[in-house]
Coordinates of C-alpha atoms in Angstrom, one line a residue:
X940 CA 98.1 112.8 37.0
X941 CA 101.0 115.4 35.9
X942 CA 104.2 116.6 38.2
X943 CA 102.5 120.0 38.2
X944 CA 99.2 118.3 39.6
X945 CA 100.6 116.3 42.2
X946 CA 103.2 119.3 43.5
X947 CA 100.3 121.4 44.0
X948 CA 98.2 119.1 45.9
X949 CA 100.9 118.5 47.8
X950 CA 101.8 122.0 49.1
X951 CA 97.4 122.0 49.4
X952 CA 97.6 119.3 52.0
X953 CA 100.9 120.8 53.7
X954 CA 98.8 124.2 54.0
X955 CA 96.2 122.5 55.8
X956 CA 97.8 120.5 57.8
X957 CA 99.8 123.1 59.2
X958 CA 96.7 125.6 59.9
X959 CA 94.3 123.1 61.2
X960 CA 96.4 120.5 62.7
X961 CA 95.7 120.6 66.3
X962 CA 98.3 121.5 69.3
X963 CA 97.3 120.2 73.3
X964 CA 98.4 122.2 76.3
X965 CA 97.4 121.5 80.1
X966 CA 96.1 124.1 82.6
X967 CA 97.3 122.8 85.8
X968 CA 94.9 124.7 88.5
X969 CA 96.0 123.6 91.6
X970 CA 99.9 125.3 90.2
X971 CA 99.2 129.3 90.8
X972 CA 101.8 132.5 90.4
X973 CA 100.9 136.0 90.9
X974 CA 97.7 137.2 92.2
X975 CA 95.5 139.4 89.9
X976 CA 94.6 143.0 91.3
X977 CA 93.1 143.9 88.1
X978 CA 93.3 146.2 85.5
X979 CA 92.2 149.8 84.6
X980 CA 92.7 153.4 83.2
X981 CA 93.2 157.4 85.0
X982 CA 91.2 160.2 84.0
X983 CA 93.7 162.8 85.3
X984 CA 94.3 166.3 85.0
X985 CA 90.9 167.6 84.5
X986 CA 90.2 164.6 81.8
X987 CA 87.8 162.9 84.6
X988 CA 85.7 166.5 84.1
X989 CA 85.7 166.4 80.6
X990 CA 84.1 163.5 80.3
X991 CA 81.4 164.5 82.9
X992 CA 80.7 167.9 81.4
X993 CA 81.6 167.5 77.7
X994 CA 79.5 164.7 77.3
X995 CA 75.8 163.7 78.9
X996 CA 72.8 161.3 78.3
X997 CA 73.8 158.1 76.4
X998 CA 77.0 158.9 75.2
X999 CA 78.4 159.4 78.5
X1000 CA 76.6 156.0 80.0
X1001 CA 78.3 154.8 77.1
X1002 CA 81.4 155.5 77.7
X1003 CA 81.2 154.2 81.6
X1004 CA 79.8 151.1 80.2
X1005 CA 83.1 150.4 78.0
X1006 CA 85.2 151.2 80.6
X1007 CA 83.9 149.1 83.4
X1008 CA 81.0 146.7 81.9
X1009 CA 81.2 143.0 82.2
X1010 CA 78.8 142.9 79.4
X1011 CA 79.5 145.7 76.6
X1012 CA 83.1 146.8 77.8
X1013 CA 86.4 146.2 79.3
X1014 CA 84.7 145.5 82.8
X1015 CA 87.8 147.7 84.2
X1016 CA 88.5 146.9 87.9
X1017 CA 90.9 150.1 88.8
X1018 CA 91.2 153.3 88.6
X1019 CA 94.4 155.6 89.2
X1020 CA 93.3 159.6 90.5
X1021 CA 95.9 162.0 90.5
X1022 CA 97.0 164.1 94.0
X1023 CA 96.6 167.4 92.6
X1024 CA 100.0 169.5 93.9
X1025 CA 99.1 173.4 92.1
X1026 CA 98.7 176.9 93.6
X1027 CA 94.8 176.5 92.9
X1028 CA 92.1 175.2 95.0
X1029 CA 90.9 173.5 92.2
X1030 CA 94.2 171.6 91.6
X1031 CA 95.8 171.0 95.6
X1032 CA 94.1 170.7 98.7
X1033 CA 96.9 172.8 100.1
X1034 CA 97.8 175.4 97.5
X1035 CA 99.1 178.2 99.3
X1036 CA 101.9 177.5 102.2
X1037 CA 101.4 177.6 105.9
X1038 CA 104.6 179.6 106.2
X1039 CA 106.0 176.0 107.7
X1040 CA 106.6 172.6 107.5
X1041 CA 104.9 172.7 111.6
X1042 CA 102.5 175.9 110.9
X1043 CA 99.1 175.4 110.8
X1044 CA 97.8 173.4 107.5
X1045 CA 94.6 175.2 105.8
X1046 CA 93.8 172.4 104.1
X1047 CA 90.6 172.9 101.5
X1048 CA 88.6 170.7 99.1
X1049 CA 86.2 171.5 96.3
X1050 CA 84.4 168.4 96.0
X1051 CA 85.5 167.9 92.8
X1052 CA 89.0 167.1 92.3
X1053 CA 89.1 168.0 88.7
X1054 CA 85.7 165.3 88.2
X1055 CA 87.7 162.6 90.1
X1056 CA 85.3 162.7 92.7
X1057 CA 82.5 162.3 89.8
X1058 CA 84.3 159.5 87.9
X1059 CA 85.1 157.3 91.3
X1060 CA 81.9 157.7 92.6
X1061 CA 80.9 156.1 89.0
X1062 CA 83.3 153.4 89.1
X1063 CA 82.2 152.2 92.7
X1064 CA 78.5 151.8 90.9
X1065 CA 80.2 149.0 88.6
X1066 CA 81.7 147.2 91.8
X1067 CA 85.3 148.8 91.2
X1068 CA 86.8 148.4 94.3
X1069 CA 90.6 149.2 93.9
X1070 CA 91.2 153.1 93.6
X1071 CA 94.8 154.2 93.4
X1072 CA 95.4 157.5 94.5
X1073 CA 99.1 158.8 93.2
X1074 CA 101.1 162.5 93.8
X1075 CA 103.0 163.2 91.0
X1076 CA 104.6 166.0 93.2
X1077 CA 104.5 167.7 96.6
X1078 CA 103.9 170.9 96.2
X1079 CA 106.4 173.2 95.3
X1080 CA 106.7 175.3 98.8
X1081 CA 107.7 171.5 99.8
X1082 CA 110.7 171.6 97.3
X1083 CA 114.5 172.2 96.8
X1084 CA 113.1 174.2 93.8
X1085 CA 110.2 175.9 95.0
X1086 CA 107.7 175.1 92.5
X1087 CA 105.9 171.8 91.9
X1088 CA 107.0 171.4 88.1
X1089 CA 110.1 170.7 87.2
X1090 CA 111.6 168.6 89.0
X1091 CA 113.2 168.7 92.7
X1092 CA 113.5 167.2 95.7
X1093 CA 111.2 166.9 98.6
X1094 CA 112.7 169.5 101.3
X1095 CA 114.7 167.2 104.3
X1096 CA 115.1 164.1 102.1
X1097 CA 118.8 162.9 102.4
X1098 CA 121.0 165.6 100.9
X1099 CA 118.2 167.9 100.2
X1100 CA 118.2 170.8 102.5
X1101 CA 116.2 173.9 102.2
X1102 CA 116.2 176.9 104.5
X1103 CA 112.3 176.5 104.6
X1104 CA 112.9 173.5 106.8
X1105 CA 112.2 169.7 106.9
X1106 CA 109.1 169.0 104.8
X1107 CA 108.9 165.2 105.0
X1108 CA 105.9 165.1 107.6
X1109 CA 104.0 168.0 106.5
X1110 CA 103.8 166.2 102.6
X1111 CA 102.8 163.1 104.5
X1112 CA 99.9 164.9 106.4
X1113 CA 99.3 166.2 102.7
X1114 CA 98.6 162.8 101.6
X1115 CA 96.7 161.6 104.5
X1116 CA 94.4 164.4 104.2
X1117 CA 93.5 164.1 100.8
X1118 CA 93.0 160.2 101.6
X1119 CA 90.2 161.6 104.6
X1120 CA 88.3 163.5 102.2
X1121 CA 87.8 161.0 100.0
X1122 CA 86.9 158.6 102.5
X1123 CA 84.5 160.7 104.2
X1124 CA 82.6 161.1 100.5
X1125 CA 82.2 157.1 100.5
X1126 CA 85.3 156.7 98.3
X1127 CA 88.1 154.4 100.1
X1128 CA 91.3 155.0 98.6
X1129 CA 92.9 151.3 98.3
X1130 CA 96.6 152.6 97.3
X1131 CA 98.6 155.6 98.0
X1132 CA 101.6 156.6 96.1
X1133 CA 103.3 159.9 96.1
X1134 CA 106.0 159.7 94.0
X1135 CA 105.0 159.5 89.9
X1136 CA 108.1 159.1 87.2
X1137 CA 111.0 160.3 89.8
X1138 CA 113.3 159.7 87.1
X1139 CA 112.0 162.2 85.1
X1140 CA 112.2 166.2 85.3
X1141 CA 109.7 167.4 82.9
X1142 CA 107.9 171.0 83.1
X1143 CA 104.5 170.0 84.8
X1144 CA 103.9 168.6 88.1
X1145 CA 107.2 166.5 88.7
X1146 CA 109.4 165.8 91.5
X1147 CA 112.6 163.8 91.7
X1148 CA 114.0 160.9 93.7
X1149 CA 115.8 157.7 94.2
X1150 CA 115.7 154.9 96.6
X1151 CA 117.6 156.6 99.2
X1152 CA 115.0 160.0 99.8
X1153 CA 112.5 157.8 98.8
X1154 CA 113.3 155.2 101.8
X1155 CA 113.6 158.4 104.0
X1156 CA 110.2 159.0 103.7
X1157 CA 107.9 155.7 103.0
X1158 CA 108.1 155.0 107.2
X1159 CA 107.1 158.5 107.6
X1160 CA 104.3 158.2 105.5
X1161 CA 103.4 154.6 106.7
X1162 CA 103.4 155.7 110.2
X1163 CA 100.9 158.8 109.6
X1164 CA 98.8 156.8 107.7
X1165 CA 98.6 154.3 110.8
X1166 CA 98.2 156.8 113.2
X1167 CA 95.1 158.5 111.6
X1168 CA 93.5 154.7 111.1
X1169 CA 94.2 154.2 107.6
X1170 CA 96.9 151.3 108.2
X1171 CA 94.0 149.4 105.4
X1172 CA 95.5 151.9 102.6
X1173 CA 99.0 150.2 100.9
X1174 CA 101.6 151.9 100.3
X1175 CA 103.1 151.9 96.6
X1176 CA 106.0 153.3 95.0
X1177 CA 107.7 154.2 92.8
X1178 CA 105.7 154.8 89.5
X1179 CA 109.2 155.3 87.2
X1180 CA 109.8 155.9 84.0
X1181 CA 110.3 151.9 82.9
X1182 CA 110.2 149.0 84.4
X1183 CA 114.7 148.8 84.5
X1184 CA 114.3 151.9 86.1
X1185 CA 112.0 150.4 88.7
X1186 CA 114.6 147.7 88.7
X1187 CA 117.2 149.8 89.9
X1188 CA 115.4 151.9 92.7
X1189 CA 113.6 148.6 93.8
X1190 CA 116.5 147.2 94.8
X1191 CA 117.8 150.1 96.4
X1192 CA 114.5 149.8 98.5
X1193 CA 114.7 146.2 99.3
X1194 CA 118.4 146.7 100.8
X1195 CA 117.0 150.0 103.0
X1196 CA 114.3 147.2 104.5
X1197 CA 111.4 149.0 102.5
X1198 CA 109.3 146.1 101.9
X1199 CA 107.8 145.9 105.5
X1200 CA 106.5 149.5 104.7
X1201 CA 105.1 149.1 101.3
X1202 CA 102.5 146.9 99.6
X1203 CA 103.4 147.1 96.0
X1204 CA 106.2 148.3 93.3
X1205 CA 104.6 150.6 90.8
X1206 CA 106.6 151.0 87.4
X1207 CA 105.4 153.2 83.7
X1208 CA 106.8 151.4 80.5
X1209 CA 108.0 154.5 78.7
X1210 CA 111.6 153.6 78.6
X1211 CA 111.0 149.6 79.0
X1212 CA 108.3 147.6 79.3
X1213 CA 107.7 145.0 81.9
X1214 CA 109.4 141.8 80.9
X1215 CA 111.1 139.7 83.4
X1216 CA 110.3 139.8 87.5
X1217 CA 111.5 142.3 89.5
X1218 CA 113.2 140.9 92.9
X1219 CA 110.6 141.4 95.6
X1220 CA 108.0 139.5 97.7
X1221 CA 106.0 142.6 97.0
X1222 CA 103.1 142.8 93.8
X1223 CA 104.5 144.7 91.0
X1224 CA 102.0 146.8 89.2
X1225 CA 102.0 148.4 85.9
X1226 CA 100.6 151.9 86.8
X1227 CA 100.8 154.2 83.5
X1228 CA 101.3 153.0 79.9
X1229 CA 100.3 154.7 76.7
X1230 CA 101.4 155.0 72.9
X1231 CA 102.2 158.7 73.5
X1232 CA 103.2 159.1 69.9
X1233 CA 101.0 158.2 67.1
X1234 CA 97.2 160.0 66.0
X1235 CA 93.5 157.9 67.5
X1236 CA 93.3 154.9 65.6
X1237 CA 90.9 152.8 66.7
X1238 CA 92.5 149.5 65.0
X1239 CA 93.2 146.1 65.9
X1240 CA 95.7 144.4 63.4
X1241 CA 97.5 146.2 60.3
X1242 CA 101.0 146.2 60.5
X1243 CA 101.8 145.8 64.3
X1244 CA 101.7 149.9 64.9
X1245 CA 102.2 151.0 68.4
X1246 CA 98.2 152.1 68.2
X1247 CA 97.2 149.0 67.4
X1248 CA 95.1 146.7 69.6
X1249 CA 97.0 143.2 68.7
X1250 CA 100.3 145.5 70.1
X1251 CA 98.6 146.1 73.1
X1252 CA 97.5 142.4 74.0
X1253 CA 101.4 141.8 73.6
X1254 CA 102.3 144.0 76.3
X1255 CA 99.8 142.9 78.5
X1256 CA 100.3 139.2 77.9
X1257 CA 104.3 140.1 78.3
X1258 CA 103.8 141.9 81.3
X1259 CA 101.7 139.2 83.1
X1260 CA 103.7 135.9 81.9
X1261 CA 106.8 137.3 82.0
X1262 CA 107.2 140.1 84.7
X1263 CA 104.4 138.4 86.9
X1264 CA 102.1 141.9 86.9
X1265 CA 99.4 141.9 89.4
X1266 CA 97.5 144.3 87.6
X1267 CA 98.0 146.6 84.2
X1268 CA 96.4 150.1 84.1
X1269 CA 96.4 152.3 80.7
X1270 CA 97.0 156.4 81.0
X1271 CA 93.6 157.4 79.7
X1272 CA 90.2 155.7 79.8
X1273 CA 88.0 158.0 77.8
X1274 CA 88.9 161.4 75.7
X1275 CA 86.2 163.9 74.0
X1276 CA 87.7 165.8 70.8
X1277 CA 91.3 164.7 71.2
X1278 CA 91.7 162.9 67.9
X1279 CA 95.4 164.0 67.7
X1280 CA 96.2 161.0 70.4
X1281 CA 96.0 157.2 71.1
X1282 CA 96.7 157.8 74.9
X1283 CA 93.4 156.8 75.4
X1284 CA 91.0 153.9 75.1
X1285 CA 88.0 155.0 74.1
X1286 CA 86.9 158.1 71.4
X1287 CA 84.3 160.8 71.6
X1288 CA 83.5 163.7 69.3
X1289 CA 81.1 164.6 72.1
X1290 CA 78.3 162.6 70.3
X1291 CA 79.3 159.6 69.7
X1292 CA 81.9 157.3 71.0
X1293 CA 84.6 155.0 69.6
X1294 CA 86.1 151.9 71.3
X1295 CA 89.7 151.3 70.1
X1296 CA 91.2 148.0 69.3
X1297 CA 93.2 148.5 72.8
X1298 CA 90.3 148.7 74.6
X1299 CA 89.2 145.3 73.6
X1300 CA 92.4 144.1 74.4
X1301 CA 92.3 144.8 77.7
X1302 CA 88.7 143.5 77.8
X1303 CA 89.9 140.1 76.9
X1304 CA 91.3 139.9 80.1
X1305 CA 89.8 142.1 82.5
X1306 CA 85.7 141.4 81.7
X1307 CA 87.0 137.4 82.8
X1308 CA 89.9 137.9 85.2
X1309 CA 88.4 139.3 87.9
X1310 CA 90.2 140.5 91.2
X1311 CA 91.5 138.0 93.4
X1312 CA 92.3 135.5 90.5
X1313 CA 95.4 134.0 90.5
X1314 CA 97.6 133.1 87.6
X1315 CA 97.9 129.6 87.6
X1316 CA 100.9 127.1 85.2
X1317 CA 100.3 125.6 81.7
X1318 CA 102.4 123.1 80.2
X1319 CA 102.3 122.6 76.1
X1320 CA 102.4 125.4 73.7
X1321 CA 101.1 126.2 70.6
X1322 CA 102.8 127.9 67.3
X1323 CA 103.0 131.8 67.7
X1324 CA 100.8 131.9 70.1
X1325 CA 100.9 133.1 74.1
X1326 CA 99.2 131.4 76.4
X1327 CA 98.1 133.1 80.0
X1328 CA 95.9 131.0 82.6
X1329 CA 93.8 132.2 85.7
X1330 CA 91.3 130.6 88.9
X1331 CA 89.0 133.3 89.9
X1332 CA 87.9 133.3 93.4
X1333 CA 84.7 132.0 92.5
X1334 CA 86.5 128.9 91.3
X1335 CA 85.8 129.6 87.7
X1336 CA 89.0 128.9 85.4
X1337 CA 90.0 131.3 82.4
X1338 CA 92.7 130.5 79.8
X1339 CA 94.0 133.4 77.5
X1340 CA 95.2 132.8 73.8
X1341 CA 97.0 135.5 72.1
X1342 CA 98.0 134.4 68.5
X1343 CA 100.6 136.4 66.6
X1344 CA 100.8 134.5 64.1
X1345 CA 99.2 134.5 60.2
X1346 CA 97.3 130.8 61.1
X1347 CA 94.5 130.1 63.0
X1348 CA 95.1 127.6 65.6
X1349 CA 93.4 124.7 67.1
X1350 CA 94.0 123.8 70.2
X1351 CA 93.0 120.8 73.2
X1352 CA 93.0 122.4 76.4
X1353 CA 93.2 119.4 79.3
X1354 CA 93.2 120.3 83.2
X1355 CA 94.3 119.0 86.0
X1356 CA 93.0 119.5 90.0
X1357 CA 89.9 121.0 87.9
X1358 CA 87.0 119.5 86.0
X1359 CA 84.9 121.6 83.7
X1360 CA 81.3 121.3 83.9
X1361 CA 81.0 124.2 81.1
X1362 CA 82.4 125.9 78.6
X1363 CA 82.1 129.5 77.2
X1364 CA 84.5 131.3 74.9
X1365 CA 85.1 134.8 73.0
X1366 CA 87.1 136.4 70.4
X1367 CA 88.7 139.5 69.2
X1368 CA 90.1 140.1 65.7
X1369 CA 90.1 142.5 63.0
X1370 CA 85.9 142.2 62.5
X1371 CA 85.1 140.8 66.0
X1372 CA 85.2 142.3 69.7
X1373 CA 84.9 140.2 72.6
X1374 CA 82.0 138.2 70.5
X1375 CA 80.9 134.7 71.4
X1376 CA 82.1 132.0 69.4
X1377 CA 82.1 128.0 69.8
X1378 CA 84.1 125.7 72.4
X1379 CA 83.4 122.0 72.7
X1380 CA 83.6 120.8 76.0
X1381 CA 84.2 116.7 75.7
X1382 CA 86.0 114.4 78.0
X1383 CA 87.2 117.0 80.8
X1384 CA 88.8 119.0 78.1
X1385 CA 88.0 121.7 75.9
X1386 CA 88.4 121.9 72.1
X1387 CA 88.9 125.5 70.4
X1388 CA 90.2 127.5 67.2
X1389 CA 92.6 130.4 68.1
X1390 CA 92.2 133.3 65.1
X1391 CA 95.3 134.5 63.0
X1392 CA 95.9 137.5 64.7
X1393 CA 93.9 137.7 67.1
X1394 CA 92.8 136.6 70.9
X1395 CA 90.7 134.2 72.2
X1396 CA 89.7 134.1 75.9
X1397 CA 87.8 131.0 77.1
X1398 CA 86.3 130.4 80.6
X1399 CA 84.9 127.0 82.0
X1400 CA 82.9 126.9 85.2
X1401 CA 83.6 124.0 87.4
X1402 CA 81.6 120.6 87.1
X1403 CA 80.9 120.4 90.8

């Protein structure tokens, strides 16, 4: 046997050993975190009618069914409408002022909301339950600047002033009423927010503000919504910019004794991305996040691109293991003729539809993690690869693996305070979505192989 020979047979055997040798970790059940809310997508400004109109028959059932399945699709559990501030009917229940924040409110609704009345009414028929219903403005006769884009203050907040008068109660009523028409179509708004990106002027519907007018306002708005018997919708806020931004006013929020109003801390990941916790006794929710800069690509690995599915799971996984998210909602859901964008999870040329590799991301999570889950600890690790754990409510367990790496992995999965009676698992890569593949269930544990690249989502139902 040569040098050569034996060198090469050597680095053989190191090769192997190092992609098939097997790692252990331990999902310890009875140890849980954060409680999962869910996780879903927005079909706002007039996108929600789009999809209705622009596409019918299959293709639209098709789209619906990757959005909220728990069979063929993400099995999406929450959807985010927008509170329509304009000077149409179409686009504000109240678009025209009263002539006062105490006159007389002709409120009006079309029954449509720009197809957010369609597209909830859809979701509730896959068991969605959690509908988030955000203001990205008040509108502008409410303002410091008159007009509902560009930034400004809401009229009466601290410092704010206009000779129109203090506007803080009339936006509240504003909300409230838009919450009543939904509710009296059958569609309970879970979540009201009225503040989207403060920290942000921009030239559509935006309006500014910090902890303190925001904290001048949320016991307003709490106490209206009590008062009209909708103390069961939770207050959010603040929906900024990125999740240090959020940071920042949070804390402002927490000192002003906020938390007793509010129910959850809402944050976009534009300028950060949710990383580590946020100090509050309140769920923190991802509310809006998009790659906002590259063309549709519908892929899941190629070279870690911000379109790219793999780059997505990596948020997500981020965002609930190390900024203890409660739920993680995507801008867009589904987009007809809009190939220009990767805002959105799901493609349409009005004939036919494309799921993108972020949309199975998502899926690996969502279609398993169901609301009410809780995160729950691990202990162990395996090379490259992120590890997330959950109990559902129906005492099934669900372990996550996200592997980063160029090596498939092998790993023992042991439990403790649960005993599997059964064992199912899937996988996403570069030629698989969300497909079935093989775990061994032995022994009270679990044996499977983690793709290069790729996710693998395995959930055991309970033995007794």
């Amino acid at each position: 046997m040569t040098m050569p020979f034996l060198i090469t047979l050597a680095a053989l055997l190191a090769g192997l050993g190092e992609t098939y040798a097997q790692a252990s970790i331990t999902v310890k059940v009875a140890s849980t975190l954060q409680q999962i809310d869910g996780f879903g997508v927005s079909q706002a400004f007039g996108r929600a009618a789009e999809f209705r109109d622009l596409l019918s028959g299959d293709p639209q059932q098709q789209g619906l069914d990757y959005l909220f399945s728990t069979s063929t699709g993400a099995g999406l559990t929450i959807i985010r409408n927008r509170i329509g501030s304009g000077t149409t009917s179409s686009d504000s229940i109240l678009p025209q002022s009263p002539g006062g924040p105490t006159a007389a409110a002709n409120y009006t609704f079309d029954d449509d909301d720009r197809g957010q009345v369609w597209f909830s009414q859809q979701a509730l028929k896959y068991g969605v339950k959690t509908i988030y219903a955000d203001a990205w403005s008040a509108p502008g006769f409410m303002k410091t600047n008159n007009n509902e884009n560009n930034g400004g203050y809401l009229c009466g907040t601290p410092g704010h002033t206009c000779s129109s008068g203090d506007w803080r109660q009339a936006y509240a009523d504003f909300l409230v009423q838009y919450v009543k028409y939904y509710s009296v179509r059958g569609i309970p708004i879970t979540q009201l927010g009225f503040l989207n990106e403060p920290d942000y002027v921009t030239s559509y519907s935006s309006m500014q503000s910090g902890a303190n007018e925001a904290a001048s306002f949320i016991p307003i708005l709490y106490d209206t919504l009590e008062k009209n018997g909708l103390g069961n919708v939770s207050l959010t806020c603040c929906d900024a910019m990125g999740w240090n931004s959020q940071k920042t006013i949070t804390q402002g929020l927490v000192s002003a004794g906020m938390e007793k109003y509010l129910k959850y801390i809402t944050s976009h990941m534009y300028s950060s991305d949710p990383n580590s916790v946020i100090s509050t006794k309140l769920k923190t929710w991802q509310t809006e996040a998009a790659d906002l800069q590259s063309r549709w690509c519908a892929t899941w690995y190629s070279s870690g691109g911000q379109c790219e599915g793999l780059t997505w799971a990596n948020k997500i996984h981020n965002g609930l293991a190390n900024a203890n998210l409660s739920a993680y909602i995507y801008w867009q859901g589904v987009e007809v003729n809009q190939f220009q964008a990767s805002s959105y999870l799901v493609a349409s040329d009005g004939k036919t539809l494309t799921p993108s590799g972020r949309l199975w991301a998502f899926a690996m999570w969502s279609r398993f993690v169901r609301p009410g889950a809780y995160r729950v600890s691990t202990t162990g690790s395996v090379s490259s690869t992120g590890i997330t754990a959950f109990k559902n409510e129906d005492g099934s367990v669900v372990v996550v693996f996200l592997n980063s790496g160029g090596s498939q992995q092998n790993v023992k999965v042991s439990f403790s305070d649960f005993t599997p009676g059964a064992a199912e698992a899937y996988v996403t890569d570069n030629t698989r979505s969300v497909a079935s593949v093989a775990a061994t269930l032995s022994g009270g544990a679990v044996t499977i192989s983690v793709p290069s690249r790729g996710m693998l989502t395995v959930k055991l139902a309970s033995a007794t």
